[in-house]
Amino acid sequence: NAGVTQTPKFRILKIGQSMTLQCTQDMNHNYMYWYRQDPGMGLKLIYYSVGAGITDKGEVPNGYNVSRSTTEDFPLRLELAAPSQTSVYFCASSYSGTRHYEQFFGPGTRLTVL
Amino acid sequence: GQQVMQIPQYQHVQEGEDFTTYCNSSTTLSNIQWYKQRPGGHPVFLIQLVKSGEVKKQKRLTFQFGEAKKNSSLHITATQTTDVGTYFCAADEGNRDDKIIFGKGTRLHILP
């Protein structure tokens, strides 16, 4: 199993540009998450999904959109990129039943907005 | 909303010394998870604690969950250079909210 894969690994955007960060997992997990991590800081939840067709906002959703059309894929869309969105973006997935189980993280996408 | 306080934010220790990081919540938790992130890497799951007063060990790492299920700690005995990284706790209140909350992490630096 590849686990959680993210593309691209690195990206530089100009202010106002848009892009989609891709995330795919092959573990048949129902839960998927998007986090951002600013330099030297913790993880902030952007959006999460408990299954295909269902998404919900996390702590910092402004400026982002997500969709979950399949169990495997959970893309994150940035519209009108701003310097404040410079960060490392991690996608994660987990199985969840009556309680939360461990989250498996992808390698991250390092995004710079200039 | 739910908050998880993690202390200290940074810790420098001499190689061979012990290290402890603490995670505190104002609300009772259903369970707590611990993750490690190496510099430049992604968070990797270490362990999950579920029961009140639970203690689990992984080699030199000891994890505890408080009796009231409001706090947790991670203790590393005789640190090694491979322990360098940031340690995060992640808390689950066990309510209908389907997300867990990460602490800000404790960054461990080992002095050779």
Coordinates of N, CA and C in Angstrom, one line a residue:
Chain A
N1 N 0.8 -1.2 0.0 CA 0.0 0.0 0.0 C 0.9 1.3 0.0
A2 N 0.5 2.3 -0.8 CA 1.2 3.5 -0.8 C 0.9 4.4 0.4
G3 N -0.3 4.1 1.0 CA -0.7 5.0 2.2 C -1.3 6.2 1.7
V4 N -0.9 7.4 2.2 CA -1.4 8.7 1.8 C -0.4 9.4 0.9
T5 N -0.8 9.7 -0.3 CA 0.1 10.4 -1.2 C -0.5 11.8 -1.5
Q6 N 0.5 12.7 -1.6 CA 0.1 14.1 -1.9 C 1.0 14.6 -3.1
T7 N 0.3 15.4 -3.9 CA 1.0 16.1 -5.0 C 0.5 17.5 -5.1
P8 N 1.3 18.5 -5.5 CA 2.8 18.3 -5.7 C 3.5 18.3 -4.4
K9 N 4.8 18.1 -4.4 CA 5.6 18.2 -3.2 C 6.0 19.7 -2.8
F10 N 6.2 20.4 -3.9 CA 6.5 21.9 -3.7 C 5.8 22.7 -4.7
R11 N 5.4 23.9 -4.4 CA 4.8 24.8 -5.4 C 5.0 26.2 -5.0
I12 N 5.3 27.0 -6.0 CA 5.3 28.5 -5.7 C 4.2 29.1 -6.5
L13 N 3.4 29.9 -5.9 CA 2.3 30.6 -6.5 C 2.5 32.1 -6.5
K14 N 1.9 32.8 -7.4 CA 1.8 34.2 -7.3 C 0.5 34.6 -6.7
I15 N 0.5 35.8 -6.0 CA -0.7 36.3 -5.4 C -1.8 36.3 -6.4
G16 N -3.0 35.7 -6.0 CA -4.1 35.7 -6.8 C -4.3 34.5 -7.7
Q17 N -3.3 33.7 -7.8 CA -3.4 32.4 -8.6 C -4.2 31.4 -7.8
S18 N -4.6 30.4 -8.5 CA -5.3 29.3 -7.8 C -4.6 28.0 -8.1
M19 N -4.9 27.0 -7.2 CA -4.3 25.7 -7.4 C -5.1 24.6 -6.6
T20 N -4.9 23.4 -7.0 CA -5.5 22.3 -6.2 C -4.4 21.4 -5.7
L21 N -4.4 21.1 -4.4 CA -3.5 20.2 -3.8 C -4.2 18.8 -3.8
Q22 N -3.5 17.8 -4.3 CA -4.2 16.5 -4.5 C -3.8 15.6 -3.3
C23 N -4.7 14.8 -2.8 CA -4.5 13.8 -1.8 C -5.3 12.6 -2.1
T24 N -4.6 11.4 -2.0 CA -5.2 10.1 -2.3 C -4.7 9.1 -1.2
Q25 N -5.6 8.3 -0.8 CA -5.2 7.2 0.2 C -5.8 5.9 -0.3
D26 N -5.0 4.9 -0.1 CA -5.5 3.5 -0.6 C -5.7 2.6 0.5
M27 N -6.1 3.1 1.7 CA -6.3 2.3 2.8 C -7.8 2.1 3.1
N28 N -8.7 2.6 2.2 CA -10.1 2.5 2.4 C -10.6 3.2 3.7
H29 N -9.9 4.3 4.1 CA -10.3 5.0 5.3 C -11.5 5.9 4.9
N30 N -12.4 6.0 5.9 CA -13.6 6.8 5.7 C -13.3 8.3 6.0
Y31 N -12.4 8.5 7.0 CA -12.1 9.9 7.4 C -10.9 10.4 6.7
M32 N -10.9 11.7 6.3 CA -9.8 12.4 5.7 C -9.7 13.8 6.2
Y33 N -8.5 14.4 6.3 CA -8.3 15.7 6.9 C -7.3 16.5 6.1
W34 N -7.4 17.8 6.1 CA -6.4 18.7 5.6 C -6.0 19.6 6.7
Y35 N -4.6 19.7 6.9 CA -4.0 20.5 7.9 C -3.1 21.5 7.3
R36 N -2.8 22.6 7.9 CA -1.7 23.4 7.5 C -0.8 23.6 8.7
Q37 N 0.5 23.7 8.4 CA 1.5 23.9 9.5 C 2.4 25.0 9.1
D38 N 2.3 26.1 9.8 CA 3.2 27.2 9.5 C 4.6 26.9 10.2
P39 N 5.6 27.6 9.8 CA 7.0 27.3 10.3 C 7.0 27.3 11.8
G40 N 7.5 26.2 12.4 CA 7.7 26.2 13.8 C 6.4 26.1 14.6
M41 N 5.3 25.9 14.0 CA 4.0 25.9 14.6 C 3.3 24.5 14.6
G42 N 2.2 24.4 15.2 CA 1.4 23.2 15.3 C 0.6 23.0 14.0
L43 N -0.3 22.0 14.1 CA -1.2 21.7 13.0 C -2.5 22.4 13.2
K44 N -3.0 23.0 12.1 CA -4.3 23.6 12.2 C -5.2 22.9 11.1
L45 N -6.4 22.5 11.6 CA -7.3 21.8 10.7 C -8.0 22.7 9.8
I46 N -8.0 22.4 8.5 CA -8.6 23.3 7.5 C -10.0 22.8 7.2
Y47 N -10.1 21.5 6.7 CA -11.3 20.9 6.4 C -11.2 19.4 6.7
Y48 N -12.3 18.7 6.9 CA -12.2 17.3 7.1 C -13.5 16.7 6.5
S49 N -13.4 15.3 6.3 CA -14.5 14.6 5.7 C -14.7 13.3 6.4
V50 N -15.9 12.9 6.6 CA -16.2 11.6 7.3 C -16.6 10.6 6.3
G51 N -16.7 10.9 5.0 CA -17.0 9.9 4.0 C -17.3 10.6 2.7
A52 N -17.4 9.9 1.6 CA -17.6 10.4 0.3 C -18.9 11.3 0.3
G53 N -18.8 12.5 -0.2 CA -20.0 13.3 -0.3 C -20.2 14.2 0.9
I54 N -19.4 14.1 2.0 CA -19.5 14.8 3.2 C -18.3 15.5 3.6
T55 N -18.4 16.9 3.7 CA -17.2 17.6 4.2 C -17.6 18.6 5.2
D56 N -16.7 19.0 6.0 CA -17.0 20.0 7.1 C -15.8 20.9 7.4
K57 N -16.1 22.1 7.9 CA -15.0 23.0 8.1 C -14.3 22.7 9.4
G58 N -13.0 23.0 9.4 CA -12.2 22.9 10.6 C -12.0 24.3 11.2
E59 N -10.8 24.4 11.7 CA -10.4 25.7 12.5 C -10.2 26.8 11.5
V60 N -9.6 26.6 10.4 CA -9.1 27.7 9.5 C -9.6 27.5 8.0
P61 N -10.9 27.5 7.7 CA -11.3 27.1 6.4 C -11.3 28.2 5.3
N62 N -11.2 29.5 5.8 CA -11.3 30.6 4.9 C -10.2 30.6 3.8
G63 N -10.6 30.7 2.6 CA -9.7 30.8 1.4 C -9.5 29.4 0.8
Y64 N -10.2 28.4 1.3 CA -10.0 27.0 0.8 C -11.3 26.4 0.5
N65 N -11.3 25.4 -0.3 CA -12.5 24.6 -0.6 C -12.1 23.1 -0.8
V66 N -13.0 22.2 -0.5 CA -12.7 20.8 -0.6 C -13.8 20.1 -1.3
S67 N -13.6 18.9 -1.7 CA -14.6 18.0 -2.2 C -14.3 16.6 -1.9
R68 N -15.2 15.7 -1.8 CA -14.9 14.3 -1.5 C -15.9 13.5 -2.4
S69 N -15.6 13.3 -3.6 CA -16.4 12.6 -4.5 C -16.2 11.1 -4.4
T70 N -15.0 10.7 -4.0 CA -14.7 9.2 -3.8 C -14.1 9.0 -2.4
T71 N -14.1 7.8 -2.0 CA -13.4 7.5 -0.7 C -11.9 7.8 -0.7
E72 N -11.3 7.6 -1.9 CA -9.9 7.7 -2.0 C -9.3 9.1 -2.0
D73 N -10.1 10.0 -2.7 CA -9.5 11.3 -3.0 C -10.1 12.5 -2.2
F74 N -9.3 13.4 -1.8 CA -9.8 14.5 -1.0 C -9.0 15.8 -1.4
P75 N -9.2 16.4 -2.6 CA -8.5 17.5 -3.0 C -8.8 18.8 -2.3
L76 N -7.8 19.6 -2.1 CA -7.9 20.9 -1.5 C -7.7 22.0 -2.5
R77 N -8.6 22.9 -2.6 CA -8.6 24.0 -3.6 C -8.3 25.3 -2.9
L78 N -7.2 26.0 -3.5 CA -6.9 27.3 -3.0 C -7.4 28.3 -4.1
E79 N -8.2 29.2 -3.8 CA -8.7 30.3 -4.7 C -8.0 31.6 -4.3
L80 N -7.5 32.3 -5.3 CA -7.0 33.6 -5.0 C -5.9 33.6 -3.9
A81 N -4.8 32.9 -4.2 CA -3.8 32.7 -3.2 C -3.2 34.0 -2.6
A82 N -3.0 34.0 -1.3 CA -2.4 35.1 -0.6 C -1.2 34.7 0.2
P83 N -0.3 35.6 0.5 CA 1.0 35.3 1.2 C 0.7 34.6 2.5
S84 N -0.4 34.9 3.1 CA -0.8 34.2 4.4 C -1.0 32.7 4.3
Q85 N -1.2 32.3 3.0 CA -1.4 30.8 2.8 C -0.1 30.1 2.6
T86 N 1.0 30.8 2.7 CA 2.3 30.1 2.6 C 2.5 29.2 3.8
S87 N 2.6 27.9 3.6 CA 2.6 27.0 4.7 C 3.0 25.6 4.1
V88 N 3.0 24.6 5.0 CA 3.1 23.2 4.6 C 1.8 22.6 4.8
Y89 N 1.2 21.9 3.8 CA -0.1 21.4 3.9 C 0.0 19.8 4.0
F90 N -0.6 19.3 5.0 CA -0.6 17.8 5.2 C -2.1 17.3 5.1
C91 N -2.2 16.2 4.3 CA -3.4 15.5 4.2 C -3.2 14.3 5.1
A92 N -4.3 13.8 5.8 CA -4.3 12.7 6.6 C -5.6 11.9 6.5
S93 N -5.5 10.6 6.8 CA -6.7 9.8 6.8 C -6.7 8.8 8.0
S94 N -7.9 8.4 8.3 CA -8.0 7.4 9.4 C -9.3 6.6 9.2
Y95 N -9.3 5.5 9.8 CA -10.5 4.7 10.0 C -11.1 5.3 11.3
S96 N -12.4 5.3 11.3 CA -13.1 5.8 12.5 C -14.4 5.0 12.7
G97 N -14.5 4.5 13.9 CA -15.7 3.8 14.2 C -16.4 4.5 15.4
T98 N -16.4 3.8 16.5 CA -17.0 4.4 17.7 C -16.0 5.4 18.4
R99 N -14.8 5.4 17.9 CA -13.8 6.4 18.4 C -12.8 6.7 17.3
H100 N -12.0 7.7 17.5 CA -11.0 8.0 16.5 C -9.8 7.0 16.6
Y101 N -9.4 6.7 15.4 CA -8.2 5.8 15.3 C -7.0 6.7 14.8
E102 N -5.8 6.1 14.7 CA -4.6 6.8 14.3 C -4.8 7.4 13.0
Q103 N -4.2 8.6 12.8 CA -4.2 9.3 11.5 C -2.9 9.0 10.8
F104 N -3.0 8.7 9.5 CA -1.9 8.5 8.7 C -1.7 9.7 7.8
F105 N -0.5 10.3 7.9 CA -0.2 11.6 7.2 C 0.5 11.3 5.9
G106 N 0.2 12.2 4.9 CA 1.0 12.2 3.7 C 2.3 13.0 3.9
P107 N 3.2 13.0 2.9 CA 4.5 13.7 3.1 C 4.4 15.2 3.1
G108 N 3.3 15.8 2.7 CA 3.1 17.2 2.7 C 3.4 17.9 1.4
T109 N 2.8 19.1 1.2 CA 3.0 20.0 0.1 C 3.5 21.3 0.7
R110 N 4.7 21.7 0.2 CA 5.2 23.0 0.7 C 4.9 24.1 -0.3
L111 N 4.0 25.0 0.1 CA 3.5 26.0 -0.7 C 4.0 27.4 -0.3
T112 N 4.5 28.1 -1.3 CA 5.0 29.5 -1.1 C 4.2 30.4 -2.0
V113 N 3.6 31.5 -1.4 CA 2.8 32.4 -2.2 C 3.6 33.8 -2.2
L114 N 4.0 34.2 -3.4 CA 4.8 35.4 -3.4 C 4.0 36.5 -4.2
Chain B
G1 N -14.3 26.7 22.0 CA -14.1 25.3 21.5 C -13.0 24.6 22.4
Q2 N -12.9 23.3 22.1 CA -12.0 22.5 22.8 C -10.6 23.0 22.6
Q3 N -9.8 23.1 23.6 CA -8.4 23.5 23.5 C -7.5 22.5 24.2
V4 N -6.4 22.2 23.7 CA -5.4 21.3 24.3 C -4.1 22.1 24.5
M5 N -3.7 22.2 25.7 CA -2.4 23.0 26.0 C -1.3 22.0 26.2
Q6 N -0.2 22.3 25.5 CA 0.9 21.4 25.5 C 2.1 22.1 26.0
I7 N 2.8 21.6 27.0 CA 4.0 22.3 27.5 C 5.1 21.3 27.8
P8 N 6.4 21.8 27.7 CA 6.8 23.1 27.2 C 6.7 23.2 25.7
Q9 N 6.9 24.4 25.2 CA 6.9 24.6 23.8 C 8.2 24.1 23.2
Y10 N 9.3 24.3 23.9 CA 10.7 23.9 23.5 C 11.4 23.2 24.6
Q11 N 12.3 22.3 24.3 CA 13.1 21.7 25.4 C 14.4 21.3 24.8
H12 N 15.5 21.8 25.4 CA 16.8 21.4 25.0 C 17.3 20.5 26.1
V13 N 17.8 19.3 25.8 CA 18.4 18.4 26.8 C 19.7 17.9 26.3
Q14 N 20.6 17.5 27.2 CA 21.8 16.9 26.9 C 21.5 15.4 26.6
E15 N 22.2 14.9 25.6 CA 22.0 13.5 25.2 C 22.2 12.6 26.5
G16 N 21.2 11.7 26.7 CA 21.3 10.9 27.9 C 20.4 11.3 29.0
E17 N 19.9 12.6 28.9 CA 19.0 13.1 30.0 C 17.6 12.7 29.6
D18 N 16.7 12.8 30.6 CA 15.3 12.5 30.4 C 14.6 13.7 29.9
F19 N 13.4 13.4 29.3 CA 12.6 14.5 28.7 C 11.1 14.1 29.0
T20 N 10.3 15.2 29.3 CA 8.9 15.0 29.5 C 8.1 16.1 28.8
T21 N 7.0 15.8 28.2 CA 6.1 16.8 27.6 C 4.7 16.5 28.2
Y22 N 3.9 17.6 28.4 CA 2.6 17.4 29.1 C 1.5 18.0 28.2
C23 N 0.4 17.4 28.3 CA -0.8 17.8 27.5 C -1.9 17.9 28.4
N24 N -2.6 19.1 28.4 CA -3.7 19.3 29.4 C -4.9 19.8 28.7
S25 N -6.1 19.4 29.1 CA -7.3 19.8 28.6 C -8.2 20.2 29.7
S26 N -9.1 21.2 29.4 CA -10.1 21.6 30.4 C -11.3 20.7 30.5
T27 N -11.4 19.9 29.4 CA -12.6 19.0 29.4 C -12.1 17.5 29.4
T28 N -13.0 16.7 29.8 CA -12.7 15.2 29.9 C -12.6 14.7 28.5
L29 N -11.5 13.9 28.3 CA -11.3 13.4 26.9 C -11.7 11.9 26.8
S30 N -12.1 11.5 25.6 CA -12.4 10.1 25.3 C -11.1 9.3 25.2
N31 N -10.2 9.9 24.5 CA -8.9 9.3 24.3 C -7.9 10.3 23.9
I32 N -6.6 10.0 23.9 CA -5.6 10.9 23.5 C -4.6 10.1 22.6
Q33 N -4.1 10.8 21.6 CA -3.1 10.2 20.8 C -1.8 11.0 20.9
W34 N -0.7 10.4 20.6 CA 0.6 11.1 20.5 C 1.3 10.8 19.2
Y35 N 1.9 11.9 18.6 CA 2.6 11.8 17.3 C 3.9 12.4 17.5
K36 N 4.8 11.9 16.6 CA 6.2 12.5 16.5 C 6.4 13.0 15.1
Q37 N 7.0 14.2 15.0 CA 7.3 14.7 13.7 C 8.8 15.1 13.6
R38 N 9.6 14.4 12.8 CA 11.0 14.7 12.6 C 11.1 16.0 11.8
P39 N 12.2 16.7 12.0 CA 12.4 17.9 11.2 C 12.3 17.7 9.7
G40 N 11.5 18.4 9.1 CA 11.2 18.3 7.6 C 10.3 17.1 7.3
G41 N 9.8 16.4 8.2 CA 8.9 15.3 8.0 C 7.5 15.5 8.3
H42 N 6.7 14.4 8.3 CA 5.3 14.5 8.6 C 5.0 13.8 9.9
P43 N 3.9 14.2 10.6 CA 3.6 13.5 11.9 C 3.4 12.0 11.7
V44 N 3.9 11.3 12.7 CA 3.8 9.8 12.7 C 3.2 9.4 14.0
F45 N 2.2 8.6 13.9 CA 1.5 8.1 15.1 C 2.4 7.3 16.0
L46 N 2.3 7.6 17.3 CA 3.1 6.8 18.3 C 2.2 5.9 19.0
I47 N 1.1 6.4 19.6 CA 0.3 5.6 20.5 C -1.0 6.3 20.8
Q48 N -2.0 5.5 21.2 CA -3.3 6.0 21.7 C -3.6 5.5 23.1
L49 N -4.1 6.4 23.9 CA -4.5 6.0 25.3 C -6.0 6.2 25.4
V50 N -6.6 5.3 26.0 CA -8.1 5.3 26.1 C -8.6 5.2 27.5
K51 N -7.9 4.5 28.4 CA -8.5 4.2 29.7 C -7.9 5.2 30.8
S52 N -8.7 5.5 31.7 CA -8.3 6.4 32.8 C -7.1 5.8 33.5
G53 N -6.0 6.6 33.8 CA -4.9 6.1 34.5 C -4.0 5.2 33.6
E54 N -4.3 5.0 32.4 CA -3.5 4.1 31.5 C -2.0 4.5 31.4
V55 N -1.2 3.5 31.4 CA 0.3 3.7 31.2 C 0.7 2.7 30.2
K56 N 1.4 3.2 29.1 CA 1.9 2.4 28.1 C 3.4 2.7 27.9
K57 N 4.1 1.7 27.5 CA 5.6 1.9 27.3 C 5.9 1.4 25.9
Q58 N 6.8 2.1 25.3 CA 7.5 1.7 24.0 C 8.9 2.0 24.2
K59 N 9.7 0.9 24.5 CA 11.1 1.0 24.7 C 11.4 2.1 25.8
R60 N 12.0 3.2 25.4 CA 12.4 4.3 26.3 C 11.2 5.3 26.5
L61 N 10.1 5.1 25.8 CA 9.0 6.1 25.9 C 7.9 5.6 26.8
T62 N 7.5 6.4 27.7 CA 6.4 6.1 28.6 C 5.3 7.1 28.5
F63 N 4.1 6.6 28.2 CA 2.9 7.4 28.0 C 1.9 7.2 29.1
Q64 N 1.4 8.3 29.6 CA 0.4 8.2 30.7 C -0.9 9.0 30.4
F65 N -2.0 8.5 30.8 CA -3.3 9.2 30.7 C -3.8 9.4 32.1
G66 N -4.1 10.6 32.5 CA -4.5 11.0 33.8 C -5.8 10.3 34.3
E67 N -5.9 10.2 35.6 CA -7.0 9.5 36.2 C -8.4 10.2 35.8
A68 N -8.3 11.5 35.7 CA -9.5 12.2 35.3 C -9.7 12.3 33.8
K69 N -8.7 11.8 33.0 CA -8.8 11.8 31.6 C -8.8 13.3 31.1
K70 N -8.0 14.2 31.8 CA -7.9 15.5 31.3 C -6.5 15.9 31.0
N71 N -5.5 15.0 31.2 CA -4.2 15.3 31.0 C -3.4 14.0 30.6
S72 N -2.3 14.2 30.0 CA -1.4 13.1 29.5 C 0.0 13.6 29.5
S73 N 0.9 12.6 29.5 CA 2.3 13.0 29.5 C 3.1 11.9 28.6
L74 N 4.2 12.4 28.1 CA 5.1 11.5 27.3 C 6.5 11.7 28.0
H75 N 7.1 10.6 28.4 CA 8.4 10.7 29.1 C 9.4 9.9 28.3
I76 N 10.5 10.4 27.9 CA 11.6 9.7 27.3 C 12.7 9.6 28.2
T77 N 13.1 8.4 28.4 CA 14.3 8.1 29.3 C 15.6 8.0 28.5
A78 N 16.6 8.7 29.0 CA 17.9 8.6 28.4 C 17.8 9.0 26.9
T79 N 17.6 10.2 26.6 CA 17.3 10.6 25.2 C 18.5 10.3 24.3
Q80 N 18.2 10.1 23.1 CA 19.2 9.9 22.0 C 19.0 10.9 20.9
T81 N 20.0 11.0 20.0 CA 19.8 12.0 18.9 C 18.7 11.7 18.0
T82 N 18.3 10.4 18.0 CA 17.2 10.0 17.1 C 15.8 10.5 17.7
D83 N 15.8 11.0 18.9 CA 14.6 11.4 19.5 C 14.3 12.9 19.1
V84 N 15.2 13.5 18.4 CA 15.0 14.9 18.0 C 13.7 15.0 17.1
G85 N 12.9 16.0 17.4 CA 11.7 16.3 16.7 C 10.7 17.0 17.5
T86 N 9.5 17.1 17.0 CA 8.4 17.7 17.7 C 7.3 16.6 18.1
Y87 N 6.9 16.7 19.3 CA 5.9 15.7 19.8 C 4.6 16.4 20.0
F88 N 3.6 15.8 19.4 CA 2.2 16.4 19.5 C 1.3 15.4 20.2
C89 N 0.4 16.0 21.0 CA -0.7 15.2 21.5 C -1.9 15.6 20.7
A90 N -2.9 14.7 20.6 CA -4.1 15.0 19.8 C -5.2 14.4 20.7
A91 N -6.2 15.3 21.0 CA -7.2 14.9 21.9 C -8.6 14.7 21.2
D92 N -9.3 13.8 21.8 CA -10.7 13.5 21.2 C -11.6 13.5 22.4
E93 N -12.6 14.4 22.3 CA -13.6 14.6 23.4 C -14.6 13.4 23.4
G94 N -14.7 12.8 22.2 CA -15.7 11.6 22.2 C -17.1 12.1 22.0
N95 N -17.3 13.3 21.5 CA -18.7 13.8 21.3 C -19.0 13.5 19.8
R96 N -20.1 14.1 19.3 CA -20.5 13.8 17.9 C -19.6 14.6 16.9
D97 N -18.8 15.5 17.4 CA -17.9 16.2 16.6 C -16.8 15.2 16.1
D98 N -16.6 15.2 14.8 CA -15.8 14.1 14.2 C -14.3 14.5 14.0
K99 N -13.8 15.4 14.8 CA -12.4 15.8 14.6 C -11.7 15.7 15.9
I100 N -10.4 15.6 15.9 CA -9.5 15.6 17.1 C -8.7 16.9 17.0
I101 N -8.3 17.4 18.2 CA -7.6 18.6 18.3 C -6.1 18.4 18.6
F102 N -5.2 18.9 17.8 CA -3.8 18.8 18.1 C -3.3 19.9 19.0
G103 N -2.4 19.5 20.0 CA -1.7 20.5 20.7 C -0.7 21.2 19.8
K104 N -0.1 22.3 20.3 CA 0.9 23.0 19.5 C 2.2 22.3 19.4
G105 N 2.4 21.3 20.2 CA 3.7 20.5 20.1 C 4.8 20.9 21.0
T106 N 5.7 20.0 21.3 CA 6.9 20.3 22.1 C 8.1 19.9 21.2
R107 N 8.9 20.9 20.9 CA 10.1 20.6 20.1 C 11.2 20.2 20.9
L108 N 11.7 19.0 20.7 CA 12.9 18.5 21.5 C 14.2 18.6 20.7
H109 N 15.1 19.3 21.3 CA 16.4 19.4 20.7 C 17.5 18.7 21.6
I110 N 18.3 17.9 21.0 CA 19.3 17.1 21.8 C 20.6 17.7 21.6
L111 N 21.3 18.0 22.7 CA 22.7 18.6 22.7 C 23.6 17.4 22.8
P112 N 24.6 17.2 21.9 CA 25.5 16.0 21.9 C 26.4 16.1 23.1

